[in-house]
PDB file of C-alpha atoms in Angstrom:
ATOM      1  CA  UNK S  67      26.936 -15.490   4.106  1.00  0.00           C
ATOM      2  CA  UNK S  68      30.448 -14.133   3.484  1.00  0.00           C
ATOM      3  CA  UNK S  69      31.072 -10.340   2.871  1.00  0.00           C
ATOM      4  CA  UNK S  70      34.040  -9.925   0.812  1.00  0.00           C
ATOM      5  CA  UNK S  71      36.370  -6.928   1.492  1.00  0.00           C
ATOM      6  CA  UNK S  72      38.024  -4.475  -0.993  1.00  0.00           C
ATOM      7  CA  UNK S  73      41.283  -5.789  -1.119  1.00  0.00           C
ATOM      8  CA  UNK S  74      39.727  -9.607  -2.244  1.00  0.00           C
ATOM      9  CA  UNK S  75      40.119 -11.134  -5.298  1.00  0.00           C
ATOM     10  CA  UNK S  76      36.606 -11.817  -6.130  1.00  0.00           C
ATOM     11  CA  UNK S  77      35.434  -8.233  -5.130  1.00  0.00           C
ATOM     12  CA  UNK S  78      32.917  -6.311  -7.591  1.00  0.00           C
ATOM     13  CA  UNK S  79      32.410 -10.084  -9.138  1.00  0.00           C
ATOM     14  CA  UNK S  80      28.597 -11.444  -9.151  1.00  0.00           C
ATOM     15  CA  UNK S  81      27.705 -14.728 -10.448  1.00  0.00           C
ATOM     16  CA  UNK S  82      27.627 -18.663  -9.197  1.00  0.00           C
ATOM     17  CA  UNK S  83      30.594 -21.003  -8.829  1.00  0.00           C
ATOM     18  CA  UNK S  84      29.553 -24.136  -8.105  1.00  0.00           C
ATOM     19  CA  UNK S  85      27.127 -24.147  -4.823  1.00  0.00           C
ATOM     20  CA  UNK S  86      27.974 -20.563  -4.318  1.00  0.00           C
ATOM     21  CA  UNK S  87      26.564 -17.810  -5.328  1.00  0.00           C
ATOM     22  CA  UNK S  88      28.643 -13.942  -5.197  1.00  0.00           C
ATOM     23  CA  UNK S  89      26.406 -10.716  -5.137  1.00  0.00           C
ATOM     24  CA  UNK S  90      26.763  -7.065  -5.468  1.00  0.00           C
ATOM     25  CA  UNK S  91      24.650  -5.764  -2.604  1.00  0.00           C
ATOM     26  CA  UNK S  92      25.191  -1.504  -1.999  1.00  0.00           C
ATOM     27  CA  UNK S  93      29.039  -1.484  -3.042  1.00  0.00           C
ATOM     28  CA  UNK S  94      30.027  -4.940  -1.473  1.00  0.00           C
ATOM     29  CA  UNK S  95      30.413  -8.089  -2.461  1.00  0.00           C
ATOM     30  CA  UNK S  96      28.620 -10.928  -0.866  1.00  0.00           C
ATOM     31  CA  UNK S  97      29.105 -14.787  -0.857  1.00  0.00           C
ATOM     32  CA  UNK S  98      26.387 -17.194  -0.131  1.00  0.00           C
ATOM     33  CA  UNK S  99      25.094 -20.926  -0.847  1.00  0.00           C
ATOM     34  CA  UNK S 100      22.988 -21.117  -3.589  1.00  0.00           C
ATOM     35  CA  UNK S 101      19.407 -21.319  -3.636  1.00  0.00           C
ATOM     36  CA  UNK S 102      17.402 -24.296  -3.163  1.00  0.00           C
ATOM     37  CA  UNK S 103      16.091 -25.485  -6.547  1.00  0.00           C
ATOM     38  CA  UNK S 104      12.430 -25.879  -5.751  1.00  0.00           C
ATOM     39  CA  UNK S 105       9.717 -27.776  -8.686  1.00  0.00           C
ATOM     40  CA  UNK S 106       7.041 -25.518 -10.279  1.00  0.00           C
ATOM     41  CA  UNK S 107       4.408 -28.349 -10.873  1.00  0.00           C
ATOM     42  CA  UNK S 108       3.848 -28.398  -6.391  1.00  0.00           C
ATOM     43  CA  UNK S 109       3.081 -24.817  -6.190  1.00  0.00           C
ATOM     44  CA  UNK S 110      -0.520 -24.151  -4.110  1.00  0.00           C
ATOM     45  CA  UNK S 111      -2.901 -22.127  -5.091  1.00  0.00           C
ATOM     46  CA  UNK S 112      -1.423 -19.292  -2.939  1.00  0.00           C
ATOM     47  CA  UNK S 113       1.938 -19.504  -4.342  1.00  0.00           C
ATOM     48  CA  UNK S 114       0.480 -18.904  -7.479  1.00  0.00           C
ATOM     49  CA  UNK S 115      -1.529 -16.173  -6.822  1.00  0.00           C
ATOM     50  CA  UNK S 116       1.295 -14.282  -4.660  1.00  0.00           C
ATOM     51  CA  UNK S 117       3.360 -15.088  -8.379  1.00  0.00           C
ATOM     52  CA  UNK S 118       0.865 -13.747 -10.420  1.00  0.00           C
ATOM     53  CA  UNK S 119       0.335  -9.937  -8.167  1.00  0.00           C
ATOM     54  CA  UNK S 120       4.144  -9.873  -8.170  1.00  0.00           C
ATOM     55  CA  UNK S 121       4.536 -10.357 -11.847  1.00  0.00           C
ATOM     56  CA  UNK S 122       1.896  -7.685 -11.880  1.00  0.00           C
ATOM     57  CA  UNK S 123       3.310  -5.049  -9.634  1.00  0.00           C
ATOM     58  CA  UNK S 124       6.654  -5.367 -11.778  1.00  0.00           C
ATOM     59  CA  UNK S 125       4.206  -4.452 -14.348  1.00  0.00           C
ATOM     60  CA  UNK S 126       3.352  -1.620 -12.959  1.00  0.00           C
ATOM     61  CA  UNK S 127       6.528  -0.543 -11.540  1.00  0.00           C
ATOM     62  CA  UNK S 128       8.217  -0.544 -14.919  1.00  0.00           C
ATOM     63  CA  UNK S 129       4.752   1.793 -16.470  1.00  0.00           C
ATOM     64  CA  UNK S 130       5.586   4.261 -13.798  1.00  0.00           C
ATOM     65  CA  UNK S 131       9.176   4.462 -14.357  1.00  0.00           C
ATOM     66  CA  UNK S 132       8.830   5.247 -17.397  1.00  0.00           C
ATOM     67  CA  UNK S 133       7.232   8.437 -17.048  1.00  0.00           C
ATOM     68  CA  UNK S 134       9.450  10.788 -15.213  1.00  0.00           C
ATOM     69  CA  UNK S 135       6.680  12.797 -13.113  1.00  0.00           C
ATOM     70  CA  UNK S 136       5.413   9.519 -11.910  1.00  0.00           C
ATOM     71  CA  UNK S 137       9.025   8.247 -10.984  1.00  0.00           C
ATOM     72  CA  UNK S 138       9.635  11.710  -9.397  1.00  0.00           C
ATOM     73  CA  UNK S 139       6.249  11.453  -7.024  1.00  0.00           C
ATOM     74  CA  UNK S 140       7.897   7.727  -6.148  1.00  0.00           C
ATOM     75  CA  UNK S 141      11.335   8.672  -5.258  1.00  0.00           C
ATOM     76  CA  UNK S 142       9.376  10.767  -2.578  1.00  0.00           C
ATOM     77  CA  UNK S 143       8.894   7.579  -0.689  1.00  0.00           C
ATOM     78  CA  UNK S 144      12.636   6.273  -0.782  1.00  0.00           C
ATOM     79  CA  UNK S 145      13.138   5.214   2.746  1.00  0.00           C
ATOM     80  CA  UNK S 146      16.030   2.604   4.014  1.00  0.00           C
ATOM     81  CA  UNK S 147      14.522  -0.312   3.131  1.00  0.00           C
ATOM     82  CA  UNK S 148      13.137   1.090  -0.214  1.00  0.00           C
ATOM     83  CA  UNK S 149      16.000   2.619  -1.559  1.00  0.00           C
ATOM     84  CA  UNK S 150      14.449   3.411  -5.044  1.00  0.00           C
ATOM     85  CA  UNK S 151      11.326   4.514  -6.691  1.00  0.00           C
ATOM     86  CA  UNK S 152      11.306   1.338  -8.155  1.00  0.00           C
ATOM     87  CA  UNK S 153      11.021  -0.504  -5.316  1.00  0.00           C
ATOM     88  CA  UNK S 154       8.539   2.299  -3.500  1.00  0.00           C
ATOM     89  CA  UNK S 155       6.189   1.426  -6.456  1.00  0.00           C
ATOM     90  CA  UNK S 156       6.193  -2.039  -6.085  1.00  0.00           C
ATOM     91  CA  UNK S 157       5.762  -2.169  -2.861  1.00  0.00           C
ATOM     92  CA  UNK S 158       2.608   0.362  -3.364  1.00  0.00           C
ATOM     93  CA  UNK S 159       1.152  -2.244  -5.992  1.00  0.00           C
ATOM     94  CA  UNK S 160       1.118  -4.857  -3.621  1.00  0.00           C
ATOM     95  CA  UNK S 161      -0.035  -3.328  -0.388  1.00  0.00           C
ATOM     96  CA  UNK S 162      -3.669  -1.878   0.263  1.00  0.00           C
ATOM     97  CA  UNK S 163      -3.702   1.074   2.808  1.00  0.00           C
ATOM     98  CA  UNK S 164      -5.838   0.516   5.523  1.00  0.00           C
ATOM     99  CA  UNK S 165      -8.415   2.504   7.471  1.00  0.00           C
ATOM    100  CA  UNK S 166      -7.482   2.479  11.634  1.00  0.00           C
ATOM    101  CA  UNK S 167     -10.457   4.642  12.694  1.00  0.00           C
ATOM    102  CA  UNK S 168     -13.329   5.990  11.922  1.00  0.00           C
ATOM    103  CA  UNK S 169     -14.738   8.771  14.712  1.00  0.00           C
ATOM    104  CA  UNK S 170     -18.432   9.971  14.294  1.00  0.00           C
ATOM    105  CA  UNK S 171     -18.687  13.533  16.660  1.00  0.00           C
ATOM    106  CA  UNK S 172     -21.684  13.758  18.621  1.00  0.00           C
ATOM    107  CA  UNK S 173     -25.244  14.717  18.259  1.00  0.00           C
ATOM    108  CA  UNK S 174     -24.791  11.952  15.261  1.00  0.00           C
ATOM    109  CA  UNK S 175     -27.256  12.359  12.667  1.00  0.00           C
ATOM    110  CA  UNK S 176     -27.339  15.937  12.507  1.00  0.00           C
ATOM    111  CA  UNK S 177     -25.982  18.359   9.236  1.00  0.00           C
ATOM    112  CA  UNK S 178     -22.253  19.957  10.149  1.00  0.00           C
ATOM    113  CA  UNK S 179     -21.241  17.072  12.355  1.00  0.00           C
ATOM    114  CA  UNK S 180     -18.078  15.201  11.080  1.00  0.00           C
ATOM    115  CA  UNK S 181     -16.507  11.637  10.577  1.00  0.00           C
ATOM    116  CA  UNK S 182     -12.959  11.407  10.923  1.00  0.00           C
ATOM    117  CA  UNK S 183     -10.722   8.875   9.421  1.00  0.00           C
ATOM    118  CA  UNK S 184      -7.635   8.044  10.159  1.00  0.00           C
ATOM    119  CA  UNK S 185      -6.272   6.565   6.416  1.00  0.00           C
ATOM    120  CA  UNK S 186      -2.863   5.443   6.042  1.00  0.00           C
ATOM    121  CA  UNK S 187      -1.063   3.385   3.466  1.00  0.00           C
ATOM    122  CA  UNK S 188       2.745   2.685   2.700  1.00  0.00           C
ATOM    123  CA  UNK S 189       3.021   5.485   0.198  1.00  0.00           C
ATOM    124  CA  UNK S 190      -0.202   7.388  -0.316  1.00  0.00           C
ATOM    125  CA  UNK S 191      -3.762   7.837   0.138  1.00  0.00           C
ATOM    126  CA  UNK S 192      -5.551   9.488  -2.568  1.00  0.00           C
ATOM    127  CA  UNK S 193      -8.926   9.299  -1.799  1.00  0.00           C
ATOM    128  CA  UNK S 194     -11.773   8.534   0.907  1.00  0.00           C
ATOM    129  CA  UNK S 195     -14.910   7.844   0.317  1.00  0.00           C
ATOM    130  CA  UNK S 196     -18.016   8.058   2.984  1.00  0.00           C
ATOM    131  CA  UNK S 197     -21.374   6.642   2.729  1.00  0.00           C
ATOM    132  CA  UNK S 198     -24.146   6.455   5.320  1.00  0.00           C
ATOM    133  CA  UNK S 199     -27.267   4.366   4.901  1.00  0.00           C
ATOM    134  CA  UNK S 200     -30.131   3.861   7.812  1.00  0.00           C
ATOM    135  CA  UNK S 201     -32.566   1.460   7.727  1.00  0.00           C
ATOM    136  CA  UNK S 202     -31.520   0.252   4.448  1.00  0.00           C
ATOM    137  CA  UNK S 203     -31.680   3.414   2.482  1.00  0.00           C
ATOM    138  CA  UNK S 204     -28.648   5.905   1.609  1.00  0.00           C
ATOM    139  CA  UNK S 205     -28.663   8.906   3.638  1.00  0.00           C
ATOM    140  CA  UNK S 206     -25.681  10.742   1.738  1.00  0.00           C
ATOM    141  CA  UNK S 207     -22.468   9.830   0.459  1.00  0.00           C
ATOM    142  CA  UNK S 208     -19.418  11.910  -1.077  1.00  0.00           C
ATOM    143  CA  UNK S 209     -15.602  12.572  -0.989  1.00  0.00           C
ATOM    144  CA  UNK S 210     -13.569  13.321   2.534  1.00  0.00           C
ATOM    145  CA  UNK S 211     -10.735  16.068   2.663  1.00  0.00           C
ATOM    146  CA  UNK S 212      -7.557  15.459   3.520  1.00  0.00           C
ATOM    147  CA  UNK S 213      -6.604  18.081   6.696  1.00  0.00           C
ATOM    148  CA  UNK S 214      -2.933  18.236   7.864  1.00  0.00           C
ATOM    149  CA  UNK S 215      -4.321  20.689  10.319  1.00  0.00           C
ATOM    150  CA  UNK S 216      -6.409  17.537  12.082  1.00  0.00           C
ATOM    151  CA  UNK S 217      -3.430  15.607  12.643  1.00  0.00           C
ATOM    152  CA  UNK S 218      -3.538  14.797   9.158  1.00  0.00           C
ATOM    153  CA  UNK S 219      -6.677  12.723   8.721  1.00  0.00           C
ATOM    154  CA  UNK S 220      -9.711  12.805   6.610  1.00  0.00           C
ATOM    155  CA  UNK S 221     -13.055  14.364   7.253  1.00  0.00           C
ATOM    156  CA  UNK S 222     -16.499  14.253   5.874  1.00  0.00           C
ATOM    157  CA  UNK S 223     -18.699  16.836   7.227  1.00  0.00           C
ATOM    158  CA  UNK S 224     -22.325  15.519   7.300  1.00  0.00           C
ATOM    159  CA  UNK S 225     -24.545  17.505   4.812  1.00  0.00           C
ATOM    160  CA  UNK S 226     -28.180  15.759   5.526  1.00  0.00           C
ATOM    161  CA  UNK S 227     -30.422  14.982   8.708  1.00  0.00           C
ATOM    162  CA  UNK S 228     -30.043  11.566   9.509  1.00  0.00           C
ATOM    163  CA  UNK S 229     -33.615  10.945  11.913  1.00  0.00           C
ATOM    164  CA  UNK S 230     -32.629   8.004  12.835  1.00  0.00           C
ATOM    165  CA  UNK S 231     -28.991   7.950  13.843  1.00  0.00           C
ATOM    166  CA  UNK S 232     -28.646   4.509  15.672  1.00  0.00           C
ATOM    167  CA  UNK S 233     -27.963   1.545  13.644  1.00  0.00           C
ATOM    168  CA  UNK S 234     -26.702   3.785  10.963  1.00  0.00           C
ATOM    169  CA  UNK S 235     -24.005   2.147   9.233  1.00  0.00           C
ATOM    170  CA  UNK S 236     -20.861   4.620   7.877  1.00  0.00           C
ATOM    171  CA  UNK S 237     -18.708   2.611   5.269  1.00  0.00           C
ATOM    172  CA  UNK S 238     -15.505   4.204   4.328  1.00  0.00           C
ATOM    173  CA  UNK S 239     -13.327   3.596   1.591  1.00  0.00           C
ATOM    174  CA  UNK S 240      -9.798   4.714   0.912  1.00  0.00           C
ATOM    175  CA  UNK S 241      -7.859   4.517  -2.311  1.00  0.00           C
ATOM    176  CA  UNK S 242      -4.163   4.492  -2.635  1.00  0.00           C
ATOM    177  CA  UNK S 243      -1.992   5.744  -5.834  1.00  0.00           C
ATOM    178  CA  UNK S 244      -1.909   2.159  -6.970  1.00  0.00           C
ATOM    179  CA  UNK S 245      -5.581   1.763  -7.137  1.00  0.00           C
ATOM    180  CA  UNK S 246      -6.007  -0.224  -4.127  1.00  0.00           C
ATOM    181  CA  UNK S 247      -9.578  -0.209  -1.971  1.00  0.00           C
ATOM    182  CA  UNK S 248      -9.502  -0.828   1.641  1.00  0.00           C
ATOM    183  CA  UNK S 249     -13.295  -0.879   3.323  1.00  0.00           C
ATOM    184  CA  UNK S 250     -14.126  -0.503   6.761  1.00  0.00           C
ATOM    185  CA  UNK S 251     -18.263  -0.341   8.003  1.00  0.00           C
ATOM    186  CA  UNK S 252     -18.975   0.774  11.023  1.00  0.00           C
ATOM    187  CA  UNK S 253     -22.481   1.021  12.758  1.00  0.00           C
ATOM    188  CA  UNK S 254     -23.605   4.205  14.647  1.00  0.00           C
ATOM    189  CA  UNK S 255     -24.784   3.090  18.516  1.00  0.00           C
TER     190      UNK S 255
END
């Protein structure tokens, strides 16, 4: 790869001459081989599906630039390597946030204790979700709250006595702005 300077007489220019391929890439011009011309009937089954969420998280890029309150809430995740809202949205399509902890307080079991949950995702959490079950029955479920004050995680305070607090099982789920569902179960010992 060849990066073109000012003064050149290919600079600004974008397009393929012969093998080579010129680019515009943040002001400058870049020079590179062509790409390898690969055949669509040896995709896998993988391939295909990584197509298929990428044609769909263009989709849904392009929706949410249309409407400019939706582009504004992207462009607040513009970072270096996602220099516009378009690209912020994408990238929120196609990657699930994830849950990295979930801490039950002790005396477990009992109402006004708390689960925390440490919830991230690439561009924004929306929504967690708590539900404890013992023994095979649900004990309670409802919404977390988001708390900047707690190191910005998520609580659920406990609203029911659980009797039988070990073996409980607490499964969490968290919901980014694209719709995606991350799950994470853990069981009370």
């Amino acid at each position: 790869m060849a990066k073109l300077g000012k003064n050149s007489l290919l600079h600004g220019a974008s397009g393929r001459i012969g093998n080579l391929v010129l680019r515009q890439v943040n002001g400058k011009t870049i020079l590179c081989n062509a790409p390898a011309k690969r055949k669509a009937d040896k995709l896998t089954e993988h391939q295909i599906e990584t197509r298929r969420r990428f044609v769909l998280a263009t989709e849904y890029a392009r929706a949410h630039m249309t409407n400019p309150e939706l582009k504004a809430l992207y462009e607040t995740g513009i970072t270096k390597k996602k220099r516009t809202a378009y690209l912020v949205a994408m990238s929120d399509y196609l990657k699930p946030p994830s849950i990295r902890a979930i801490e039950i307080s002790g005396n477990r079991g009992k109402v006004g204790k708390l689960v925390l949950i440490d919830a991230v995702d690439d561009f924004k959490v929306v929504s967690v979700y708590v539900k404890i079950e013992s023994a095979g029955s649900l004990i309670e479920c409802g919404d977390a709250k988001y708390e900047l004050s707690a190191g910005g995680s998520w609580r659920y305070v406990v609203t029911k006595n659980n009797g039988v607090p070990m073996g409980s099982i607490v499964t969490v789920s968290a919901e980014d702005f694209a719709g995606n569902v991350a799950t994470r179960m853990v069981t009370v010992d």
